[in-house]
Amino acid sequence: MSDLFLSALASGLMLGGFYAAVTLGLTLAFGYLNVVNIAHPAFVLLGSYAVYGVNARWGVDPVLAGAGLAPLFFVLGVAVYSLYQASFEAREDESLRGLAFFFGLMFLIEVGLILSYGVDYRLVSAPYIGPTVALGAVLLPTRMLVPFLVALAMVWALQLYLARTFTGRAIRAVAQDQQALRLVAADPVRIKRLAFGIAIATACIAGALLVVIGPVEPSMGRAYIGRVFAIVVLGGMGSAGGTLLAALVLGLAESITSTYYGPSWSPAVAFGFLLFALAVRPAGLLGR
Amino acid sequence: MPKLVSNRRRSGRWARAALGAVMLMLGAAVPAGAAEPIRIGFGMALTGALAGAGKAALIAIQIWAEDVNAAGGLLGRKVELVYYDDQTNASKVPGIYTKLINVDRVDLIVSGYGSAVIAPAIPIAMNYDMVFMSLFGLATNDDFGYDRYFQILPAGPEPRIAWSKGFFDLALSLDPKPRTVALVGADAEFPRNAMIGARVNAERAGLKVVYDRSYPPTTVDFTPVIRSIQAENPDVVYVASYPPDSAGIVRAVSELGLNAALFGGGMVGLQYASFEEALGPLLNGIVNYDFWVPEPTLKFPGIEAFLAKYQAVAADAGVDPLGYYLPPFAYANMQILGDAVEAVGKIDQDALADYIRSHEFETVVGNIRFGPGGEWQKGRILMVQFQGLKDNSLEQFTRPGTRVVLLPEDWRSGKLITPFAKARP
Amino acid sequence: MRTRTYVALAAGLVLAALAATRVVGNDYYFFAGYVVLQYVVLATAWNILGGYTGYVNFGSAAFFAIGAYTTIALIRLAEVPLYLSIPAAGVVCGLIGLAAGYLTLRLRGVYFAIATLALAIVLETFVANWDFVGGATGSIVMRPKEAPLFDSYVKFLFCVMAALAVAAVSVARYLETSRLGRGLAAIRDDEQAAECSGVPTLRLKLLSATLSGALMGLAGAPFPYYVTYVDPPSAFNLDYAVNAVAMPMVGGTQTWLGPVVGALLLGTLQQVATVTISSELNLLIVGLVLVGFVILAPEGIVGQVRRVLARRRR
């Protein structure tokens, strides 16, 4: 039975790592920029389809395709944020409208995908989809392992960027004190644009990981909205490490529930957890 | 004060004009001319969860209309299709069917695809006493008991049980006899129904259920589920799943391995070309339900001609390129309606219902006769095993021998390879 | 608008609805009209918490669905008739609104929005696993053939929904012009300042959430009779959540008239599109309209009209 437990543990961790990759962009957007980007999972789906397109047409490895397309998504992120900034933040408007904007954007992305690709499920092929790696008595499918490792790399890279580079630290500063930021000759708007661009670029890579793990179809993003926000809130709103921790917790919760109590209840467990956490400790696990 | 009054009068006139314009737009325009076309109305899933299959079904229905019109139409009148997108959303259905009947004034109606959109349409069909040919709903008429409902799904009487009965019959034919079974399915309409039937069949077969759980449709990774199942060491594993979970489960089973003698049963999606292509040899050994496969025992008259026409337009339309699963049945559904109209000689819902109830029809999916409740009198859910798949080409699925029919006996085309692992290289 | 005028208008509309059922024979318009009126209730309910108080609810579908499932549960339990299950649904959903509010309204507005999303998922999972109401398999509810005083049950449902719409809008209007409404507006504009001025913010927010939830439950209560087949994916459909946000945004969130205008406009547009354009473009409409209005006309139609009128008055 302990083999089963170890397997559940491994599955949970790998799943959690993947969830972290999907959530990273939201940690940036929501945690640091206070932009409630509900459309983030839709951007991830967009990434999945872009990667699928490249993989189906030219046989490019999905993860590499994701990395290669990320700059395009960066530009997209900058564009979206500029529109958002001009329409809402510049006018000092309620975040209510910003929310509605992203809601509408989410819908538009979904429809765009349906119009371009139809509603059928799409899968990619790669040499690491299928084989397993044995770690003692536990079998780890590389289909889950590779996304897990890529996700860890993403978290580490982002953490490093935010801590070591000037722009990275500026991003962390912009949430706390915009005035002080101006004093060190950094334009807050430019910094925020950069941050949001990075956020959407990570969505592209996360999309690549998503389509490696399983088939995708345009409305799949909706199932992730709740998950990613739960992770961001639990993770302390603006801490890449916190995001990873929270994502791993969620992944483990789903996996253990799935293995021992039956999978039906895992969504409820995960989100009940969030509701309780919100009520009791809104600052999250590694609070700011 | 006078100004207010005149404003109101003016606005009233505009309102009436607008209402009139809207009604004109929404109303059906009756074409002037010799013979009015026969209009057949339906909702179909062109967007939403089942749109992939819905669009394929629409193509099949359109091919039927073209075939009929090329041969002179029905009762000498051209057939015209009037359809709307039901978005795979039950709440759209009542509006669509009342519009079709009351505003568009269609002569005949047929259903959309799937229980979720068939069930809401039945009360409307009942209200207007119309014949209702239905496309793939599992036991949707059970609560209504409508006697003008006919279902093209080859489930037969007791559809929930018939769904998995073949699978359990195969289990009983194994030597040594299996003793334990694991049941797993998605938390969604069809899989839940299939699991209900599977439990009954398991009990009748005298198998002990060692695992009986369901998972939420949004599950990403199935390795925990498969591991839990493997931990119980069942002899037989029955799965009732929808397309994305089917693919996930097949992948997880390939990665972890499974020691069962028999695996599969009610996995939707493994009949779709896109999944078959992507999963390829991972499907070997899986015994699953199907309705029609290109085996030599199932060469019904007209099926090849239909598939040729369908495949010619399918690739461009972005739907299943092979079209073995739903399209032939959508075509057959219309064939029955058309044949009944020709035989009865007029559009009379009473007479049509009586005719359909009491006659056997020749269609592209074989001979069909309806029994009580509108289901097939004799079910024909095939139990098919994937064998000998070598790579990820779609072409191999068009050849006989890759999906061997094991049951029913009348259409068997090969032998079962067991245990499950033996069929996988 | 003076109260007398409003009451006359409201009474007139109900009478118009009743008259329509006598004059118009075609059931289709009542099926379509029911949905539009349903959205009037949903949009108005949403706006109480969203527009008046400033707290965005993304889980409107959950309250709507629980309203519908309350009806189903009561039918299965004791064949409870519609006129009893409507208030029951209101009470149940009001309690859920209160509970959700109590858990999360002490936090920032954004957390509340996320919590409503999470709540929707939890509730959907719960209902999907509750076999008594059909669970994931769905539930069939027979629509009675006959209705008292009307030729068809749909006409009866249409009038019921018209009455509910008038009731919801009346509640919203009363709230808006009352002291409570001013308290809510204070919370919306600057919660900290309101707190400092002695406004009992938590109590008002809880009231707002309870009322909003209850009204959404009312919108959902007759739904099973309308659609006859209810399953979690259709009842908890994201479309309800999106429309509940979009309609007040388009119409205007500051007054009771905004959600009404938004619901009538967007709702009718969607109904017409279902039977005309009828394709993926349907979904495009909601998205484009929402984004367009939010960017270009943040005060909604009512806000824009008011601005034009104010300019003309000068």
GROMACS .gro file of N, CA, C and O in nm, chain B residues 66-141:
model
  304
  354GLU      N    1  -2.970   1.583  -5.034
  354GLU     CA    2  -2.925   1.591  -5.173
  354GLU      C    3  -2.961   1.464  -5.248
  354GLU      O    4  -3.009   1.469  -5.362
  355ASP      N    5  -2.935   1.347  -5.185
  355ASP     CA    6  -2.966   1.220  -5.251
  355ASP      C    7  -3.114   1.212  -5.285
  355ASP      O    8  -3.152   1.173  -5.396
  356VAL      N    9  -3.197   1.248  -5.189
  356VAL     CA   10  -3.341   1.239  -5.210
  356VAL      C   11  -3.386   1.335  -5.320
  356VAL      O   12  -3.465   1.299  -5.408
  357ASN      N   13  -3.334   1.456  -5.316
  357ASN     CA   14  -3.373   1.554  -5.419
  357ASN      C   15  -3.325   1.513  -5.556
  357ASN      O   16  -3.392   1.534  -5.657
  358ALA      N   17  -3.206   1.452  -5.561
  358ALA     CA   18  -3.155   1.408  -5.692
  358ALA      C   19  -3.243   1.300  -5.751
  358ALA      O   20  -3.256   1.286  -5.873
  359ALA      N   21  -3.307   1.221  -5.663
  359ALA     CA   22  -3.394   1.114  -5.712
  359ALA      C   23  -3.538   1.160  -5.727
  359ALA      O   24  -3.628   1.079  -5.739
  360GLY      N   25  -3.563   1.289  -5.724
  360GLY     CA   26  -3.698   1.340  -5.747
  360GLY      C   27  -3.770   1.391  -5.625
  360GLY      O   28  -3.884   1.434  -5.633
  361GLY      N   29  -3.702   1.387  -5.508
  361GLY     CA   30  -3.767   1.442  -5.390
  361GLY      C   31  -3.860   1.343  -5.322
  361GLY      O   32  -3.869   1.226  -5.360
  362LEU      N   33  -3.928   1.392  -5.220
  362LEU     CA   34  -4.026   1.309  -5.149
  362LEU      C   35  -4.165   1.346  -5.197
  362LEU      O   36  -4.203   1.462  -5.192
  363LEU      N   37  -4.240   1.247  -5.238
  363LEU     CA   38  -4.375   1.273  -5.290
  363LEU      C   39  -4.371   1.379  -5.399
  363LEU      O   40  -4.460   1.460  -5.413
  364GLY      N   41  -4.261   1.376  -5.479
  364GLY     CA   42  -4.248   1.472  -5.588
  364GLY      C   43  -4.212   1.612  -5.543
  364GLY      O   44  -4.205   1.704  -5.624
  365ARG      N   45  -4.192   1.634  -5.413
  365ARG     CA   46  -4.157   1.766  -5.365
  365ARG      C   47  -4.013   1.765  -5.316
  365ARG      O   48  -3.964   1.667  -5.265
  366LYS      N   49  -3.948   1.883  -5.334
  366LYS     CA   50  -3.809   1.891  -5.288
  366LYS      C   51  -3.804   1.893  -5.135
  366LYS      O   52  -3.894   1.945  -5.070
  367VAL      N   53  -3.697   1.839  -5.081
  367VAL     CA   54  -3.676   1.841  -4.936
  367VAL      C   55  -3.592   1.962  -4.899
  367VAL      O   56  -3.491   1.990  -4.963
  368GLU      N   57  -3.635   2.036  -4.797
  368GLU     CA   58  -3.560   2.153  -4.754
  368GLU      C   59  -3.531   2.139  -4.605
  368GLU      O   60  -3.619   2.104  -4.527
  369LEU      N   61  -3.406   2.163  -4.565
  369LEU     CA   62  -3.370   2.151  -4.424
  369LEU      C   63  -3.370   2.288  -4.356
  369LEU      O   64  -3.315   2.383  -4.411
  370VAL      N   65  -3.432   2.296  -4.242
  370VAL     CA   66  -3.430   2.420  -4.163
  370VAL      C   67  -3.369   2.385  -4.028
  370VAL      O   68  -3.425   2.306  -3.953
  371TYR      N   69  -3.253   2.443  -3.998
  371TYR     CA   70  -3.189   2.403  -3.873
  371TYR      C   71  -3.124   2.523  -3.804
  371TYR      O   72  -3.092   2.623  -3.866
  372TYR      N   73  -3.109   2.510  -3.672
  372TYR     CA   74  -3.045   2.612  -3.591
  372TYR      C   75  -2.945   2.548  -3.498
  372TYR      O   76  -2.958   2.432  -3.463
  373ASP      N   77  -2.849   2.626  -3.456
  373ASP     CA   78  -2.746   2.577  -3.365
  373ASP      C   79  -2.802   2.574  -3.222
  373ASP      O   80  -2.841   2.676  -3.168
  374ASP      N   81  -2.804   2.455  -3.161
  374ASP     CA   82  -2.854   2.450  -3.023
  374ASP      C   83  -2.742   2.465  -2.921
  374ASP      O   84  -2.766   2.458  -2.800
  375GLN      N   85  -2.618   2.485  -2.969
  375GLN     CA   86  -2.503   2.511  -2.882
  375GLN      C   87  -2.483   2.403  -2.777
  375GLN      O   88  -2.424   2.428  -2.672
  376THR      N   89  -2.533   2.282  -2.803
  376THR     CA   90  -2.525   2.171  -2.706
  376THR      C   91  -2.579   2.217  -2.571
  376THR      O   92  -2.529   2.180  -2.466
  377ASN      N   93  -2.679   2.303  -2.574
  377ASN     CA   94  -2.731   2.364  -2.453
  377ASN      C   95  -2.881   2.337  -2.445
  377ASN      O   96  -2.957   2.384  -2.528
  378ALA      N   97  -2.920   2.262  -2.343
  378ALA     CA   98  -3.060   2.223  -2.332
  378ALA      C   99  -3.155   2.342  -2.331
  378ALA      O  100  -3.266   2.333  -2.381
  379SER      N  101  -3.111   2.455  -2.274
  379SER     CA  102  -3.206   2.567  -2.260
  379SER      C  103  -3.240   2.632  -2.393
  379SER      O  104  -3.337   2.706  -2.402
  380LYS      N  105  -3.162   2.605  -2.496
  380LYS     CA  106  -3.194   2.665  -2.628
  380LYS      C  107  -3.301   2.584  -2.700
  380LYS      O  108  -3.365   2.632  -2.793
  381VAL      N  109  -3.315   2.459  -2.660
  381VAL     CA  110  -3.397   2.367  -2.739
  381VAL      C  111  -3.545   2.402  -2.744
  381VAL      O  112  -3.604   2.402  -2.853
  382PRO      N  113  -3.608   2.434  -2.631
  382PRO     CA  114  -3.753   2.463  -2.641
  382PRO      C  115  -3.781   2.578  -2.739
  382PRO      O  116  -3.872   2.568  -2.821
  383GLY      N  117  -3.698   2.685  -2.729
  383GLY     CA  118  -3.718   2.798  -2.819
  383GLY      C  119  -3.703   2.757  -2.964
  383GLY      O  120  -3.786   2.792  -3.050
  384ILE      N  121  -3.600   2.681  -2.993
  384ILE     CA  122  -3.573   2.642  -3.132
  384ILE      C  123  -3.687   2.560  -3.188
  384ILE      O  124  -3.738   2.586  -3.299
  385TYR      N  125  -3.733   2.459  -3.113
  385TYR     CA  126  -3.836   2.373  -3.170
  385TYR      C  127  -3.972   2.441  -3.178
  385TYR      O  128  -4.048   2.416  -3.270
  386THR      N  129  -4.002   2.532  -3.085
  386THR     CA  130  -4.129   2.602  -3.100
  386THR      C  131  -4.121   2.697  -3.218
  386THR      O  132  -4.220   2.716  -3.290
  387LYS      N  133  -4.005   2.755  -3.242
  387LYS     CA  134  -3.994   2.841  -3.360
  387LYS      C  135  -4.012   2.758  -3.486
  387LYS      O  136  -4.084   2.796  -3.577
  388LEU      N  137  -3.944   2.643  -3.490
  388LEU     CA  138  -3.953   2.559  -3.610
  388LEU      C  139  -4.097   2.522  -3.639
  388LEU      O  140  -4.143   2.529  -3.754
  389ILE      N  141  -4.169   2.485  -3.534
  389ILE     CA  142  -4.305   2.436  -3.557
  389ILE      C  143  -4.403   2.551  -3.580
  389ILE      O  144  -4.485   2.546  -3.670
  390ASN      N  145  -4.394   2.655  -3.496
  390ASN     CA  146  -4.494   2.761  -3.501
  390ASN      C  147  -4.465   2.870  -3.601
  390ASN      O  148  -4.557   2.926  -3.660
  391VAL      N  149  -4.339   2.907  -3.614
  391VAL     CA  150  -4.308   3.022  -3.699
  391VAL      C  151  -4.261   2.976  -3.837
  391VAL      O  152  -4.309   3.023  -3.939
  392ASP      N  153  -4.165   2.882  -3.837
  392ASP     CA  154  -4.115   2.834  -3.966
  392ASP      C  155  -4.212   2.736  -4.030
  392ASP      O  156  -4.203   2.709  -4.149
  393ARG      N  157  -4.301   2.682  -3.950
  393ARG     CA  158  -4.402   2.588  -4.000
  393ARG      C  159  -4.341   2.474  -4.079
  393ARG      O  160  -4.377   2.450  -4.194
  394VAL      N  161  -4.247   2.404  -4.015
  394VAL     CA  162  -4.187   2.289  -4.084
  394VAL      C  163  -4.287   2.174  -4.085
  394VAL      O  164  -4.376   2.166  -4.001
  395ASP      N  165  -4.269   2.085  -4.182
  395ASP     CA  166  -4.361   1.971  -4.193
  395ASP      C  167  -4.322   1.859  -4.098
  395ASP      O  168  -4.406   1.787  -4.045
  396LEU      N  169  -4.191   1.841  -4.082
  396LEU     CA  170  -4.142   1.730  -4.000
  396LEU      C  171  -4.028   1.780  -3.912
  396LEU      O  172  -3.959   1.876  -3.946
  397ILE      N  173  -4.010   1.715  -3.799
  397ILE     CA  174  -3.894   1.749  -3.715
  397ILE      C  175  -3.814   1.623  -3.684
  397ILE      O  176  -3.869   1.513  -3.684
  398VAL      N  177  -3.684   1.643  -3.663
  398VAL     CA  178  -3.599   1.536  -3.611
  398VAL      C  179  -3.517   1.599  -3.499
  398VAL      O  180  -3.521   1.720  -3.480
  399SER      N  181  -3.444   1.518  -3.428
  399SER     CA  182  -3.376   1.570  -3.311
  399SER      C  183  -3.236   1.617  -3.341
  399SER      O  184  -3.183   1.594  -3.449
  400GLY      N  185  -3.176   1.681  -3.239
  400GLY     CA  186  -3.033   1.711  -3.246
  400GLY      C  187  -2.956   1.591  -3.194
  400GLY      O  188  -3.011   1.481  -3.182
  401TYR      N  189  -2.831   1.613  -3.158
  401TYR     CA  190  -2.747   1.502  -3.118
  401TYR      C  191  -2.723   1.503  -2.967
  401TYR      O  192  -2.670   1.599  -2.914
  402GLY      N  193  -2.761   1.396  -2.902
  402GLY     CA  194  -2.727   1.381  -2.762
  402GLY      C  195  -2.847   1.399  -2.669
  402GLY      O  196  -2.938   1.476  -2.695
  403SER      N  197  -2.842   1.326  -2.557
  403SER     CA  198  -2.956   1.328  -2.464
  403SER      C  199  -2.990   1.468  -2.418
  403SER      O  200  -3.107   1.500  -2.401
  404ALA      N  201  -2.888   1.550  -2.395
  404ALA     CA  202  -2.913   1.682  -2.337
  404ALA      C  203  -3.004   1.767  -2.423
  404ALA      O  204  -3.076   1.852  -2.373
  405VAL      N  205  -3.000   1.747  -2.555
  405VAL     CA  206  -3.087   1.828  -2.641
  405VAL      C  207  -3.208   1.750  -2.690
  405VAL      O  208  -3.301   1.809  -2.746
  406ILE      N  209  -3.209   1.620  -2.673
  406ILE     CA  210  -3.325   1.543  -2.716
  406ILE      C  211  -3.435   1.552  -2.611
  406ILE      O  212  -3.551   1.577  -2.643
  407ALA      N  213  -3.397   1.535  -2.483
  407ALA     CA  214  -3.497   1.534  -2.377
  407ALA      C  215  -3.585   1.660  -2.376
  407ALA      O  216  -3.707   1.650  -2.368
  408PRO      N  217  -3.526   1.781  -2.383
  408PRO     CA  218  -3.613   1.899  -2.380
  408PRO      C  219  -3.703   1.912  -2.501
  408PRO      O  220  -3.803   1.985  -2.497
  409ALA      N  221  -3.670   1.844  -2.612
  409ALA     CA  222  -3.752   1.858  -2.731
  409ALA      C  223  -3.872   1.765  -2.729
  409ALA      O  224  -3.972   1.790  -2.797
  410ILE      N  225  -3.862   1.656  -2.652
  410ILE     CA  226  -3.971   1.558  -2.654
  410ILE      C  227  -4.105   1.619  -2.609
  410ILE      O  228  -4.207   1.599  -2.678
  411PRO      N  229  -4.111   1.695  -2.499
  411PRO     CA  230  -4.242   1.751  -2.461
  411PRO      C  231  -4.301   1.840  -2.570
  411PRO      O  232  -4.423   1.847  -2.585
  412ILE      N  233  -4.216   1.906  -2.646
  412ILE     CA  234  -4.266   1.993  -2.752
  412ILE      C  235  -4.321   1.908  -2.866
  412ILE      O  236  -4.429   1.936  -2.920
  413ALA      N  237  -4.248   1.802  -2.900
  413ALA     CA  238  -4.298   1.711  -3.002
  413ALA      C  239  -4.432   1.653  -2.957
  413ALA      O  240  -4.526   1.642  -3.036
  414MET      N  241  -4.439   1.620  -2.828
  414MET     CA  242  -4.563   1.564  -2.775
  414MET      C  243  -4.677   1.664  -2.785
  414MET      O  244  -4.790   1.628  -2.817
  415ASN      N  245  -4.646   1.789  -2.756
  415ASN     CA  246  -4.748   1.893  -2.757
  415ASN      C  247  -4.812   1.906  -2.895
  415ASN      O  248  -4.932   1.933  -2.907
  416TYR      N  249  -4.731   1.887  -2.998
  416TYR     CA  250  -4.783   1.902  -3.134
  416TYR      C  251  -4.805   1.767  -3.202
  416TYR      O  252  -4.827   1.762  -3.323
  417ASP      N  253  -4.796   1.658  -3.125
  417ASP     CA  254  -4.820   1.523  -3.178
  417ASP      C  255  -4.736   1.490  -3.298
  417ASP      O  256  -4.783   1.427  -3.393
  418MET      N  257  -4.609   1.534  -3.298
  418MET     CA  258  -4.527   1.509  -3.415
  418MET      C  259  -4.436   1.388  -3.396
  418MET      O  260  -4.389   1.361  -3.285
  419VAL      N  261  -4.410   1.320  -3.507
  419VAL     CA  262  -4.315   1.210  -3.506
  419VAL      C  263  -4.177   1.267  -3.475
  419VAL      O  264  -4.141   1.374  -3.523
  420PHE      N  265  -4.100   1.197  -3.392
  420PHE     CA  266  -3.972   1.251  -3.350
  420PHE      C  267  -3.862   1.146  -3.365
  420PHE      O  268  -3.840   1.062  -3.277
  421MET      N  269  -3.793   1.150  -3.481
  421MET     CA  270  -3.680   1.061  -3.502
  421MET      C  271  -3.561   1.118  -3.425
  421MET      O  272  -3.527   1.235  -3.444
  422SER      N  273  -3.498   1.039  -3.341
  422SER     CA  274  -3.395   1.091  -3.253
  422SER      C  275  -3.258   1.031  -3.278
  422SER      O  276  -3.245   0.913  -3.310
  423LEU      N  277  -3.159   1.118  -3.258
  423LEU     CA  278  -3.023   1.080  -3.292
  423LEU      C  279  -2.939   1.064  -3.167
  423LEU      O  280  -2.885   1.160  -3.114
  424PHE      N  281  -2.927   0.939  -3.119
  424PHE     CA  282  -2.834   0.908  -3.011
  424PHE      C  283  -2.864   0.974  -2.877
  424PHE      O  284  -2.793   1.063  -2.832
  425GLY      N  285  -2.969   0.928  -2.816
  425GLY     CA  286  -2.994   0.969  -2.678
  425GLY      C  287  -3.010   0.841  -2.599
  425GLY      O  288  -3.079   0.749  -2.644
  426LEU      N  289  -2.949   0.833  -2.483
  426LEU     CA  290  -2.957   0.708  -2.407
  426LEU      C  291  -3.075   0.713  -2.313
  426LEU      O  292  -3.076   0.790  -2.218
  427ALA      N  293  -3.174   0.629  -2.338
  427ALA     CA  294  -3.292   0.615  -2.251
  427ALA      C  295  -3.363   0.748  -2.227
  427ALA      O  296  -3.418   0.770  -2.119
  428THR      N  297  -3.365   0.835  -2.328
  428THR     CA  298  -3.428   0.965  -2.306
  428THR      C  299  -3.580   0.958  -2.300
  428THR      O  300  -3.644   1.049  -2.249
  429ASN      N  301  -3.640   0.854  -2.356
  429ASN     CA  302  -3.785   0.847  -2.358
  429ASN      C  303  -3.844   0.778  -2.236
  429ASN      O  304  -3.965   0.768  -2.221
   0.00000   0.00000   0.00000
